XYZ file of C-alpha atoms in Angstrom:
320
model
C -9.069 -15.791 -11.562
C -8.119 -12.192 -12.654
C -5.227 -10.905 -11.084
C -4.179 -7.502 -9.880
C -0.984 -7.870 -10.253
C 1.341 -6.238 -12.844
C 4.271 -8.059 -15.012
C 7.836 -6.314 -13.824
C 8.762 -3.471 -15.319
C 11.224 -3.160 -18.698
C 14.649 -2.234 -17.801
C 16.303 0.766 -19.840
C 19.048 -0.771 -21.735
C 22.376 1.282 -21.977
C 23.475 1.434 -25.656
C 27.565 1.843 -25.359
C 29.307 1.906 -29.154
C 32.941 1.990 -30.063
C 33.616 4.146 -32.758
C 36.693 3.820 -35.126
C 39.579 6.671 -34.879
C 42.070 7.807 -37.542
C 44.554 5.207 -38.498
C 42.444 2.228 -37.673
C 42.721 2.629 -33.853
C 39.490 2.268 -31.698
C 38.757 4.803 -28.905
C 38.241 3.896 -25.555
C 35.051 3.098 -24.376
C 32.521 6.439 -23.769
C 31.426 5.853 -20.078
C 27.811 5.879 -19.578
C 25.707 8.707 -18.539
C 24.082 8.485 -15.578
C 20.701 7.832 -15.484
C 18.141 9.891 -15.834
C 16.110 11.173 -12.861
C 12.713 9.421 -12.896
C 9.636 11.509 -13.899
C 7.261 12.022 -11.200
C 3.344 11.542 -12.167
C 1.218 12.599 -9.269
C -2.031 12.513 -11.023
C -3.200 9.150 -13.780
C -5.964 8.757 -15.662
C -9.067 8.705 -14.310
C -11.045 5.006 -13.814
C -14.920 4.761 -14.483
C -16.473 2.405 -12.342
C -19.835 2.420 -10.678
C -19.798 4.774 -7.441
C -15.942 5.665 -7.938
C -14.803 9.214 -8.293
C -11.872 10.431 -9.583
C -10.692 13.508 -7.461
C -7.617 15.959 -7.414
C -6.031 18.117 -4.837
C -3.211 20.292 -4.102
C -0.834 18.902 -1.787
C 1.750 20.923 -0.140
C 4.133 18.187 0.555
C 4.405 16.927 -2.626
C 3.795 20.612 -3.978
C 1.721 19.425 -6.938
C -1.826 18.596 -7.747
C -2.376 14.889 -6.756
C -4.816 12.315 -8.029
C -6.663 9.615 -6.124
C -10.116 7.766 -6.860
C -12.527 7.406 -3.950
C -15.752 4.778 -3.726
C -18.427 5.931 -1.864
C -21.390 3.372 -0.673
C -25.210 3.982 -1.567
C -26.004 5.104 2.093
C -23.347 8.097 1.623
C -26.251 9.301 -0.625
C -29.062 8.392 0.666
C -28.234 8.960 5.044
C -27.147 13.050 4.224
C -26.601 12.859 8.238
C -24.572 10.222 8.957
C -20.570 9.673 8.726
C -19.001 6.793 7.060
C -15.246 5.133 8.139
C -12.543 5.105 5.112
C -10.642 2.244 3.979
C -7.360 3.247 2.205
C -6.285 0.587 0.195
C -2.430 0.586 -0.967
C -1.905 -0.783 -4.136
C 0.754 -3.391 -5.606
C 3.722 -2.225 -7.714
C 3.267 -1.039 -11.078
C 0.077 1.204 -10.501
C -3.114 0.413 -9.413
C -5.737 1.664 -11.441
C -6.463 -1.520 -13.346
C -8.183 -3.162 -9.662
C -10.242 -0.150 -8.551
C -13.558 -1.295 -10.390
C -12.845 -4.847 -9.401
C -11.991 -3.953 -5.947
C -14.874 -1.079 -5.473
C -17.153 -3.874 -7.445
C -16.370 -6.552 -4.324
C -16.435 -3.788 -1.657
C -19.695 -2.585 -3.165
C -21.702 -6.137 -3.400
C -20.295 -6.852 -0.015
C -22.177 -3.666 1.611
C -25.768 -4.060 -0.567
C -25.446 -7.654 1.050
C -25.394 -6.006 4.688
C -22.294 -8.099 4.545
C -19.919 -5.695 5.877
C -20.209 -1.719 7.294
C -21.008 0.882 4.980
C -17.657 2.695 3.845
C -15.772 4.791 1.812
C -12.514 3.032 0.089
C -9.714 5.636 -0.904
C -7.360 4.518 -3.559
C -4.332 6.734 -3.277
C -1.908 6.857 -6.086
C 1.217 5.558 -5.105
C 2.784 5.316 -8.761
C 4.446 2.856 -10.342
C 7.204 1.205 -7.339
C 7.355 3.905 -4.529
C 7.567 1.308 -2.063
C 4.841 3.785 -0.345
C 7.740 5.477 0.902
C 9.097 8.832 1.115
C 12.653 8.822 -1.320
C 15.373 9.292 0.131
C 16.466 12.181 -2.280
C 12.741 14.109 -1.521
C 11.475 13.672 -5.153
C 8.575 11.468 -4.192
C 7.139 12.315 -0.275
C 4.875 9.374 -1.121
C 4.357 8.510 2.696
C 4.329 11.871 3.963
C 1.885 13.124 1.133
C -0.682 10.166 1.830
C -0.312 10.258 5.819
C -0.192 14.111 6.268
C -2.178 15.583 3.260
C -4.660 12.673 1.927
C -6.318 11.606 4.666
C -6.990 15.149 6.087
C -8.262 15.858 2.591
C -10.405 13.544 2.461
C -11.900 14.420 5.991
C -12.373 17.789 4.757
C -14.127 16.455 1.551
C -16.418 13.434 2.981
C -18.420 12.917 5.606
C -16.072 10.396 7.108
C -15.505 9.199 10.802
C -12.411 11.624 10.811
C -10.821 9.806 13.922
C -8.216 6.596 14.211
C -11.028 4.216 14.872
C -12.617 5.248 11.720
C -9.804 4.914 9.340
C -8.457 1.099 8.026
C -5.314 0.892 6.120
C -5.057 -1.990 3.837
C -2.804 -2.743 0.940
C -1.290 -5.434 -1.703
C 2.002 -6.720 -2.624
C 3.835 -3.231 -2.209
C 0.923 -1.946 -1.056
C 1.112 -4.574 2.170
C 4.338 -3.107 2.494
C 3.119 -0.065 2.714
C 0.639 -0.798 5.368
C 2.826 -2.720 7.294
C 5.177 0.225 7.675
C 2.508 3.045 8.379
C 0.492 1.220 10.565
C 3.323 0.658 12.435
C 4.178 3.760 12.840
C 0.929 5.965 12.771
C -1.462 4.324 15.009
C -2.968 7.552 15.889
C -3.992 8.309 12.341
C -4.679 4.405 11.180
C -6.862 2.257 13.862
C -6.553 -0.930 12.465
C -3.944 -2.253 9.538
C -4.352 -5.202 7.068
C -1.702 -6.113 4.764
C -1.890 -8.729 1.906
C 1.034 -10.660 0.672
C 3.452 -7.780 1.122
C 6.900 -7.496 0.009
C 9.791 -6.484 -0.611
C 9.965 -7.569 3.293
C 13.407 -9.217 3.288
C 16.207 -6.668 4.744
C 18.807 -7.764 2.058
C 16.138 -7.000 -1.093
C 17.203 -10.308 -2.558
C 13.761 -12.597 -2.216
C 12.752 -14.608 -5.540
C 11.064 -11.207 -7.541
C 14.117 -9.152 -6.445
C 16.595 -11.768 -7.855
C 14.694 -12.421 -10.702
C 14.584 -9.207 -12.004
C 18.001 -7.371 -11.273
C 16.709 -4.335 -13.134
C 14.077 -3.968 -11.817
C 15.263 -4.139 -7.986
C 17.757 -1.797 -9.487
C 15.617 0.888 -10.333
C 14.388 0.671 -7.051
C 16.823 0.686 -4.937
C 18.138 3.988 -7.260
C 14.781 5.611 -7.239
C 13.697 5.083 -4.245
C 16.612 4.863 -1.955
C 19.107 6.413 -3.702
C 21.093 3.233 -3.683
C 21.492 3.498 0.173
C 20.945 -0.189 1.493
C 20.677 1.267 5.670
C 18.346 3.773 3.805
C 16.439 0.444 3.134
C 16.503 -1.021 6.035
C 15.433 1.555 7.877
C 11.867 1.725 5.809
C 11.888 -1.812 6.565
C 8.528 -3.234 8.434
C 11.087 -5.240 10.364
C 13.029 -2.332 11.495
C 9.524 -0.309 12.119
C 8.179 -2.980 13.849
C 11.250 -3.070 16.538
C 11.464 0.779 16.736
C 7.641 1.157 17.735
C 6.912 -1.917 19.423
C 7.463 -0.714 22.796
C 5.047 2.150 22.016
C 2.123 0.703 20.960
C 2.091 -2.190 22.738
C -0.689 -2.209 25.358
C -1.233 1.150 25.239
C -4.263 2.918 24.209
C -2.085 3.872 21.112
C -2.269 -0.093 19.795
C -4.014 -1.114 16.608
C -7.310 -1.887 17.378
C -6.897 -4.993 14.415
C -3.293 -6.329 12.743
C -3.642 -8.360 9.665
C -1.459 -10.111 8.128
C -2.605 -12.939 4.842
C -0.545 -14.774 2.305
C -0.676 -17.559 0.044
C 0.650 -20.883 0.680
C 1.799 -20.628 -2.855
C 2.973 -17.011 -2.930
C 6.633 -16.207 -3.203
C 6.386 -13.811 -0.558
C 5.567 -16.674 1.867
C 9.105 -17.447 3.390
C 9.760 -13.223 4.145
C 6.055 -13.092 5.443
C 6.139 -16.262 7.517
C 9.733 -14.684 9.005
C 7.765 -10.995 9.432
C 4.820 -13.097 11.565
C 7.532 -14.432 13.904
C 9.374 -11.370 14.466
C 6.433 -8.922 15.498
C 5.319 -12.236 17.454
C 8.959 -12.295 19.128
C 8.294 -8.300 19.699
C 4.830 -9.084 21.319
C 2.252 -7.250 18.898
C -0.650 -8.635 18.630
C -1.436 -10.115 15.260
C -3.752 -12.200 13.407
C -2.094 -14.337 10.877
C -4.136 -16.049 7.778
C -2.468 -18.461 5.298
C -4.257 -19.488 3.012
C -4.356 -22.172 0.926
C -3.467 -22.570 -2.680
C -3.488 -19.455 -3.333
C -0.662 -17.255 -4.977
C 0.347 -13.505 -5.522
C -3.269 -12.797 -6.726
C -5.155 -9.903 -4.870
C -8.882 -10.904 -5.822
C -8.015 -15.146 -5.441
C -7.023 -13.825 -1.774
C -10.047 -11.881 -0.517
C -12.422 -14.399 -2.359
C -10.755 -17.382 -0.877
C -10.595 -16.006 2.551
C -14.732 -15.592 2.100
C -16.791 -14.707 5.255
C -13.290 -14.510 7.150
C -13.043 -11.409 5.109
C -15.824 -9.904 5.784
C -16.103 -10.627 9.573
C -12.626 -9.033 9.794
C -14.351 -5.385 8.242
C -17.543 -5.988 11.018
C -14.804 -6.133 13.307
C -12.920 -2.882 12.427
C -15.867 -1.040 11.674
C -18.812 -2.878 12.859
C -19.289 -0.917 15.944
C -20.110 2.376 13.820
């Protein structure tokens, strides 16, 4: 089973060297410079796959030309008339451009199989661990770029169903974190949210990957936080969750569809399992998926969770 998932990230090592003074003595230690601001990439490469594009645009909020890659369906050629719903689909930490032709491959077999609605999937770049979140320190507007530039882009662009019933927001990993957070707290711009084995969703930042790689949760927690741990917390889902509850619950504001899938063999399992009984305790209504035998593995998710899947996009978007 191919996986979509990345190995962490290399930590910088910090090179510190005494050097030998006149008469033998050794000076004291040189402190270490602090590092480096990270170097923001708003645009990647660009991924050939059948029926993907690869597509730029100015955004204002991130003032810079940003990249994403966009899958249209057959029908968005061949019905000239007719307006399609958009899937955005949040990828996992580390980039995503390695599972856009295996994703737009699945999405596209599923549609020519009248398995699921016609639609266009948008893969945003998120970069290589911006938690899908704005930084603290304003380097990276990730959230605010995608939510208040992207999708209105990409109305402007397509012929998409430019409402909150036409738009699904889905992700993986860091990606599911992503969703979790924005379709928490945007319900009038995303109808219906879906998020696959997300994390980091523990408040402390300490599950299994954090712990096992210290530099790498780190250089997150610098980057994207600025070190601030009620920074964190605050871009929690859990914290999201408890600060919007109240308004989306039973109102016409609700998501239409909440999904939430993990592996029983996924690492992510105990945070998720804690997530599901916290917007439970808040009383959002959510459909829950485990699924067996399955671990962090984006493709091994959606094919194990078979017609399930695909029900779940007739549900969403079925309608249109």
């Amino acid at each position: 089973m191919m996986s979509l998932t990345t190995q962490p990230m290399a930590s910088l090592a910090l090179l510190v060297t005494l050097t030998g003074c006149g008469g033998g003595s050794v000076a004291a230690p040189v402190a270490p410079a602090p590092p480096s601001a990270p170097i923001v990439v708003w645009t990647t490469p660009p991924v050939s796959a059948p029926r993907v594009q690869y597509r730029t645009f100015q955004s204002t909020i991130a003032r810079a030309t940003v990249s994403y890659h966009v899958y249209t369906p057959p029908q968005y050629d061949s019905e000239a008339a007719r307006r399609f719903p958009v899937l955005y689909w949040l990828h996992g930490s580390g980039g995503g451009l390695g599972g856009i032709g295996v994703l737009s491959a699945y999405f596209d077999n599923a549609i020519r199989a009248g398995r699921i609605p016609p639609m266009l999937v948008v893969f945003p770049n998120g970069m290589a661990s911006s938690m899908w979140a704005d930084s603290k320190d304003g380097r990276v507007p990730m959230e605010s770029m995608v939510v208040r530039d992207l999708v209105p882009h990409v109305d402007a662009t397509f012929r998409t169903v430019a409402a909150r019933d036409g738009r699904l927001l889905e992700g993986f990993s860091m990606g599911g974190l992503g969703a979790s957070r924005w379709g928490l707290r945007y319900p009038d711009v995303f109808g219906a949210m879906s998020m696959f084995a997300a994390g980091p969703l523990d408040l402390d930042f300490n599950g299994p990957r954090a712990t096992g790689n210290p530099a790498e949760r780190a250089q997150i927690l610098r980057d994207v936080y600025s070190d601030d741990m009620t920074y964190y917390v605050a871009q929690n889902p859990f914290t999201v969750a408890e600060q919007y509850a109240a308004a989306i619950r039973g109102t016409p504001r609700a998501l239409t569809h909440f999904r939430q899938v993990v592996g029983s063999l996924d690492f992510t399992l105990p945070a998720n399992e804690e997530f599901r009984a916290h917007v439970t305790r808040l009383a959002i209504v959510q459909e829950y998926t485990l699924v067996p035998n399955v671990g962090h593995d984006t493709m091994a998710l959606l094919e194990a969770l078979g017609e399930r899947n695909f029900a779940f996009y007739r549900a969403v978007f079925g309608a249109r």
